[in-house]
Amino acid sequence: MPRESIGEFEQLVLLAILRLGDEAYGIPILEEIRTRVGRAVLRPAVYVTLRRLEEKGLVRSRLGGGTEERGGRAVKFYDLEAEGLALLQDSRKALFRMWEGIELRLDES
């Protein structure tokens, strides 16, 4: 059965989680996307997407300890599930296949 497809922003969030590893939570994910993609990202968009990815079984959340700077509230960290990693791998392969041989056409423009 083919895997579920995901949108571009969902893919960016998954990639940010993969890149950040154990430090993947809302604000660092947002900053990773802003820095690497140069795109304005709203905080609610990240949290809605994280919830949706968790509902799809692509990520799982875990609570870290509370911090003083957060008023004692716990930080919610995110990790990729095996299905999320597999989906990223499939997406990467598909994009590479689509880009194959096109670079020259882009350079001609």
JSON list of C-alpha atoms in Angstrom, two decimals:
[
{"chain": "A", "resi": 1, "resn": "MET", "atom": "CA", "xyz": [0.00, 0.00, 0.00]},
{"chain": "A", "resi": 2, "resn": "PRO", "atom": "CA", "xyz": [1.47, 3.42, -0.95]},
{"chain": "A", "resi": 3, "resn": "ARG", "atom": "CA", "xyz": [2.42, 5.76, 1.82]},
{"chain": "A", "resi": 4, "resn": "GLU", "atom": "CA", "xyz": [0.40, 8.83, 2.58]},
{"chain": "A", "resi": 5, "resn": "SER", "atom": "CA", "xyz": [1.71, 11.96, 0.88]},
{"chain": "A", "resi": 6, "resn": "ILE", "atom": "CA", "xyz": [2.49, 15.08, 2.85]},
{"chain": "A", "resi": 7, "resn": "GLY", "atom": "CA", "xyz": [2.60, 18.74, 1.98]},
{"chain": "A", "resi": 8, "resn": "GLU", "atom": "CA", "xyz": [5.69, 20.89, 1.68]},
{"chain": "A", "resi": 9, "resn": "PHE", "atom": "CA", "xyz": [5.36, 22.48, 5.12]},
{"chain": "A", "resi": 10, "resn": "GLU", "atom": "CA", "xyz": [4.81, 19.09, 6.78]},
{"chain": "A", "resi": 11, "resn": "GLN", "atom": "CA", "xyz": [7.95, 17.88, 5.07]},
{"chain": "A", "resi": 12, "resn": "LEU", "atom": "CA", "xyz": [9.90, 20.92, 6.30]},
{"chain": "A", "resi": 13, "resn": "VAL", "atom": "CA", "xyz": [8.75, 20.25, 9.86]},
{"chain": "A", "resi": 14, "resn": "LEU", "atom": "CA", "xyz": [9.77, 16.58, 9.62]},
{"chain": "A", "resi": 15, "resn": "LEU", "atom": "CA", "xyz": [13.17, 17.57, 8.26]},
{"chain": "A", "resi": 16, "resn": "ALA", "atom": "CA", "xyz": [13.66, 20.10, 11.06]},
{"chain": "A", "resi": 17, "resn": "ILE", "atom": "CA", "xyz": [12.85, 17.39, 13.63]},
{"chain": "A", "resi": 18, "resn": "LEU", "atom": "CA", "xyz": [15.33, 15.05, 11.99]},
{"chain": "A", "resi": 19, "resn": "ARG", "atom": "CA", "xyz": [18.01, 17.76, 11.94]},
{"chain": "A", "resi": 20, "resn": "LEU", "atom": "CA", "xyz": [17.42, 18.89, 15.55]},
{"chain": "A", "resi": 21, "resn": "GLY", "atom": "CA", "xyz": [17.37, 15.39, 17.04]},
{"chain": "A", "resi": 22, "resn": "ASP", "atom": "CA", "xyz": [16.79, 15.37, 20.80]},
{"chain": "A", "resi": 23, "resn": "GLU", "atom": "CA", "xyz": [16.32, 19.15, 20.85]},
{"chain": "A", "resi": 24, "resn": "ALA", "atom": "CA", "xyz": [13.29, 19.19, 18.53]},
{"chain": "A", "resi": 25, "resn": "TYR", "atom": "CA", "xyz": [10.46, 21.21, 20.02]},
{"chain": "A", "resi": 26, "resn": "GLY", "atom": "CA", "xyz": [8.27, 24.04, 18.73]},
{"chain": "A", "resi": 27, "resn": "ILE", "atom": "CA", "xyz": [10.51, 27.11, 18.74]},
{"chain": "A", "resi": 28, "resn": "PRO", "atom": "CA", "xyz": [13.73, 25.44, 17.52]},
{"chain": "A", "resi": 29, "resn": "ILE", "atom": "CA", "xyz": [11.71, 23.76, 14.75]},
{"chain": "A", "resi": 30, "resn": "LEU", "atom": "CA", "xyz": [10.29, 27.13, 13.74]},
{"chain": "A", "resi": 31, "resn": "GLU", "atom": "CA", "xyz": [13.75, 28.75, 13.80]},
{"chain": "A", "resi": 32, "resn": "GLU", "atom": "CA", "xyz": [15.32, 25.89, 11.81]},
{"chain": "A", "resi": 33, "resn": "ILE", "atom": "CA", "xyz": [12.79, 26.40, 9.02]},
{"chain": "A", "resi": 34, "resn": "ARG", "atom": "CA", "xyz": [13.15, 30.20, 9.10]},
{"chain": "A", "resi": 35, "resn": "THR", "atom": "CA", "xyz": [16.95, 30.01, 8.99]},
{"chain": "A", "resi": 36, "resn": "ARG", "atom": "CA", "xyz": [17.39, 27.27, 6.41]},
{"chain": "A", "resi": 37, "resn": "VAL", "atom": "CA", "xyz": [14.50, 28.12, 4.08]},
{"chain": "A", "resi": 38, "resn": "GLY", "atom": "CA", "xyz": [14.36, 31.88, 4.63]},
{"chain": "A", "resi": 39, "resn": "ARG", "atom": "CA", "xyz": [10.63, 31.70, 5.05]},
{"chain": "A", "resi": 40, "resn": "ALA", "atom": "CA", "xyz": [8.43, 33.50, 7.55]},
{"chain": "A", "resi": 41, "resn": "VAL", "atom": "CA", "xyz": [6.84, 30.89, 9.78]},
{"chain": "A", "resi": 42, "resn": "LEU", "atom": "CA", "xyz": [4.08, 31.52, 12.28]},
{"chain": "A", "resi": 43, "resn": "ARG", "atom": "CA", "xyz": [4.21, 29.70, 15.61]},
{"chain": "A", "resi": 44, "resn": "PRO", "atom": "CA", "xyz": [0.62, 28.39, 15.36]},
{"chain": "A", "resi": 45, "resn": "ALA", "atom": "CA", "xyz": [1.36, 26.86, 11.95]},
{"chain": "A", "resi": 46, "resn": "VAL", "atom": "CA", "xyz": [4.19, 24.81, 13.48]},
{"chain": "A", "resi": 47, "resn": "TYR", "atom": "CA", "xyz": [2.08, 23.58, 16.40]},
{"chain": "A", "resi": 48, "resn": "VAL", "atom": "CA", "xyz": [-0.93, 22.70, 14.22]},
{"chain": "A", "resi": 49, "resn": "THR", "atom": "CA", "xyz": [1.37, 20.81, 11.85]},
{"chain": "A", "resi": 50, "resn": "LEU", "atom": "CA", "xyz": [3.07, 18.96, 14.72]},
{"chain": "A", "resi": 51, "resn": "ARG", "atom": "CA", "xyz": [-0.32, 17.87, 16.05]},
{"chain": "A", "resi": 52, "resn": "ARG", "atom": "CA", "xyz": [-1.39, 16.71, 12.57]},
{"chain": "A", "resi": 53, "resn": "LEU", "atom": "CA", "xyz": [1.87, 14.78, 12.05]},
{"chain": "A", "resi": 54, "resn": "GLU", "atom": "CA", "xyz": [1.41, 13.11, 15.42]},
{"chain": "A", "resi": 55, "resn": "GLU", "atom": "CA", "xyz": [-2.17, 12.14, 14.54]},
{"chain": "A", "resi": 56, "resn": "LYS", "atom": "CA", "xyz": [-0.87, 10.61, 11.30]},
{"chain": "A", "resi": 57, "resn": "GLY", "atom": "CA", "xyz": [1.65, 8.55, 13.27]},
{"chain": "A", "resi": 58, "resn": "LEU", "atom": "CA", "xyz": [4.67, 10.24, 11.67]},
{"chain": "A", "resi": 59, "resn": "VAL", "atom": "CA", "xyz": [6.03, 11.80, 14.89]},
{"chain": "A", "resi": 60, "resn": "ARG", "atom": "CA", "xyz": [5.65, 11.14, 18.60]},
{"chain": "A", "resi": 61, "resn": "SER", "atom": "CA", "xyz": [5.88, 13.64, 21.41]},
{"chain": "A", "resi": 62, "resn": "ARG", "atom": "CA", "xyz": [7.45, 13.34, 24.83]},
{"chain": "A", "resi": 63, "resn": "LEU", "atom": "CA", "xyz": [7.45, 15.76, 27.73]},
{"chain": "A", "resi": 64, "resn": "GLY", "atom": "CA", "xyz": [10.73, 17.13, 29.04]},
{"chain": "A", "resi": 65, "resn": "GLY", "atom": "CA", "xyz": [11.22, 18.75, 32.41]},
{"chain": "A", "resi": 66, "resn": "GLY", "atom": "CA", "xyz": [9.84, 22.15, 33.28]},
{"chain": "A", "resi": 67, "resn": "THR", "atom": "CA", "xyz": [12.14, 25.14, 33.00]},
{"chain": "A", "resi": 68, "resn": "GLU", "atom": "CA", "xyz": [12.30, 28.43, 34.88]},
{"chain": "A", "resi": 69, "resn": "GLU", "atom": "CA", "xyz": [12.10, 30.43, 31.67]},
{"chain": "A", "resi": 70, "resn": "ARG", "atom": "CA", "xyz": [8.84, 28.64, 30.85]},
{"chain": "A", "resi": 71, "resn": "GLY", "atom": "CA", "xyz": [7.36, 29.25, 34.30]},
{"chain": "A", "resi": 72, "resn": "GLY", "atom": "CA", "xyz": [7.88, 25.61, 35.28]},
{"chain": "A", "resi": 73, "resn": "ARG", "atom": "CA", "xyz": [5.95, 24.28, 32.27]},
{"chain": "A", "resi": 74, "resn": "ALA", "atom": "CA", "xyz": [7.29, 21.17, 30.57]},
{"chain": "A", "resi": 75, "resn": "VAL", "atom": "CA", "xyz": [8.71, 21.28, 27.05]},
{"chain": "A", "resi": 76, "resn": "LYS", "atom": "CA", "xyz": [7.07, 19.00, 24.48]},
{"chain": "A", "resi": 77, "resn": "PHE", "atom": "CA", "xyz": [9.77, 17.38, 22.35]},
{"chain": "A", "resi": 78, "resn": "TYR", "atom": "CA", "xyz": [9.17, 15.56, 19.07]},
{"chain": "A", "resi": 79, "resn": "ASP", "atom": "CA", "xyz": [10.81, 12.51, 17.52]},
{"chain": "A", "resi": 80, "resn": "LEU", "atom": "CA", "xyz": [10.29, 10.94, 14.11]},
{"chain": "A", "resi": 81, "resn": "GLU", "atom": "CA", "xyz": [8.48, 7.64, 14.01]},
{"chain": "A", "resi": 82, "resn": "ALA", "atom": "CA", "xyz": [9.79, 5.00, 11.60]},
{"chain": "A", "resi": 83, "resn": "GLU", "atom": "CA", "xyz": [6.91, 5.80, 9.23]},
{"chain": "A", "resi": 84, "resn": "GLY", "atom": "CA", "xyz": [7.87, 9.51, 9.21]},
{"chain": "A", "resi": 85, "resn": "LEU", "atom": "CA", "xyz": [11.47, 8.70, 8.33]},
{"chain": "A", "resi": 86, "resn": "ALA", "atom": "CA", "xyz": [10.38, 6.27, 5.61]},
{"chain": "A", "resi": 87, "resn": "LEU", "atom": "CA", "xyz": [8.07, 8.90, 4.16]},
{"chain": "A", "resi": 88, "resn": "LEU", "atom": "CA", "xyz": [10.93, 11.41, 4.02]},
{"chain": "A", "resi": 89, "resn": "GLN", "atom": "CA", "xyz": [13.16, 8.86, 2.32]},
{"chain": "A", "resi": 90, "resn": "ASP", "atom": "CA", "xyz": [10.46, 8.11, -0.29]},
{"chain": "A", "resi": 91, "resn": "SER", "atom": "CA", "xyz": [9.90, 11.82, -0.88]},
{"chain": "A", "resi": 92, "resn": "ARG", "atom": "CA", "xyz": [13.63, 12.45, -1.34]},
{"chain": "A", "resi": 93, "resn": "LYS", "atom": "CA", "xyz": [13.94, 9.62, -3.88]},
{"chain": "A", "resi": 94, "resn": "ALA", "atom": "CA", "xyz": [10.90, 10.86, -5.81]},
{"chain": "A", "resi": 95, "resn": "LEU", "atom": "CA", "xyz": [12.26, 14.42, -5.95]},
{"chain": "A", "resi": 96, "resn": "PHE", "atom": "CA", "xyz": [15.68, 13.23, -7.12]},
{"chain": "A", "resi": 97, "resn": "ARG", "atom": "CA", "xyz": [14.00, 11.22, -9.90]},
{"chain": "A", "resi": 98, "resn": "MET", "atom": "CA", "xyz": [11.97, 14.25, -10.97]},
{"chain": "A", "resi": 99, "resn": "TRP", "atom": "CA", "xyz": [15.01, 16.58, -10.93]},
{"chain": "A", "resi": 100, "resn": "GLU", "atom": "CA", "xyz": [17.18, 14.15, -12.90]},
{"chain": "A", "resi": 101, "resn": "GLY", "atom": "CA", "xyz": [18.22, 15.76, -16.19]},
{"chain": "A", "resi": 102, "resn": "ILE", "atom": "CA", "xyz": [16.41, 19.04, -15.56]},
{"chain": "A", "resi": 103, "resn": "GLU", "atom": "CA", "xyz": [19.30, 21.07, -14.14]},
{"chain": "A", "resi": 104, "resn": "LEU", "atom": "CA", "xyz": [20.52, 22.03, -17.60]},
{"chain": "A", "resi": 105, "resn": "ARG", "atom": "CA", "xyz": [17.09, 23.32, -18.60]},
{"chain": "A", "resi": 106, "resn": "LEU", "atom": "CA", "xyz": [16.99, 25.52, -15.52]},
{"chain": "A", "resi": 107, "resn": "ASP", "atom": "CA", "xyz": [20.46, 26.91, -16.30]},
{"chain": "A", "resi": 108, "resn": "GLU", "atom": "CA", "xyz": [19.38, 27.78, -19.88]},
{"chain": "A", "resi": 109, "resn": "SER", "atom": "CA", "xyz": [16.65, 30.13, -18.67]}
]
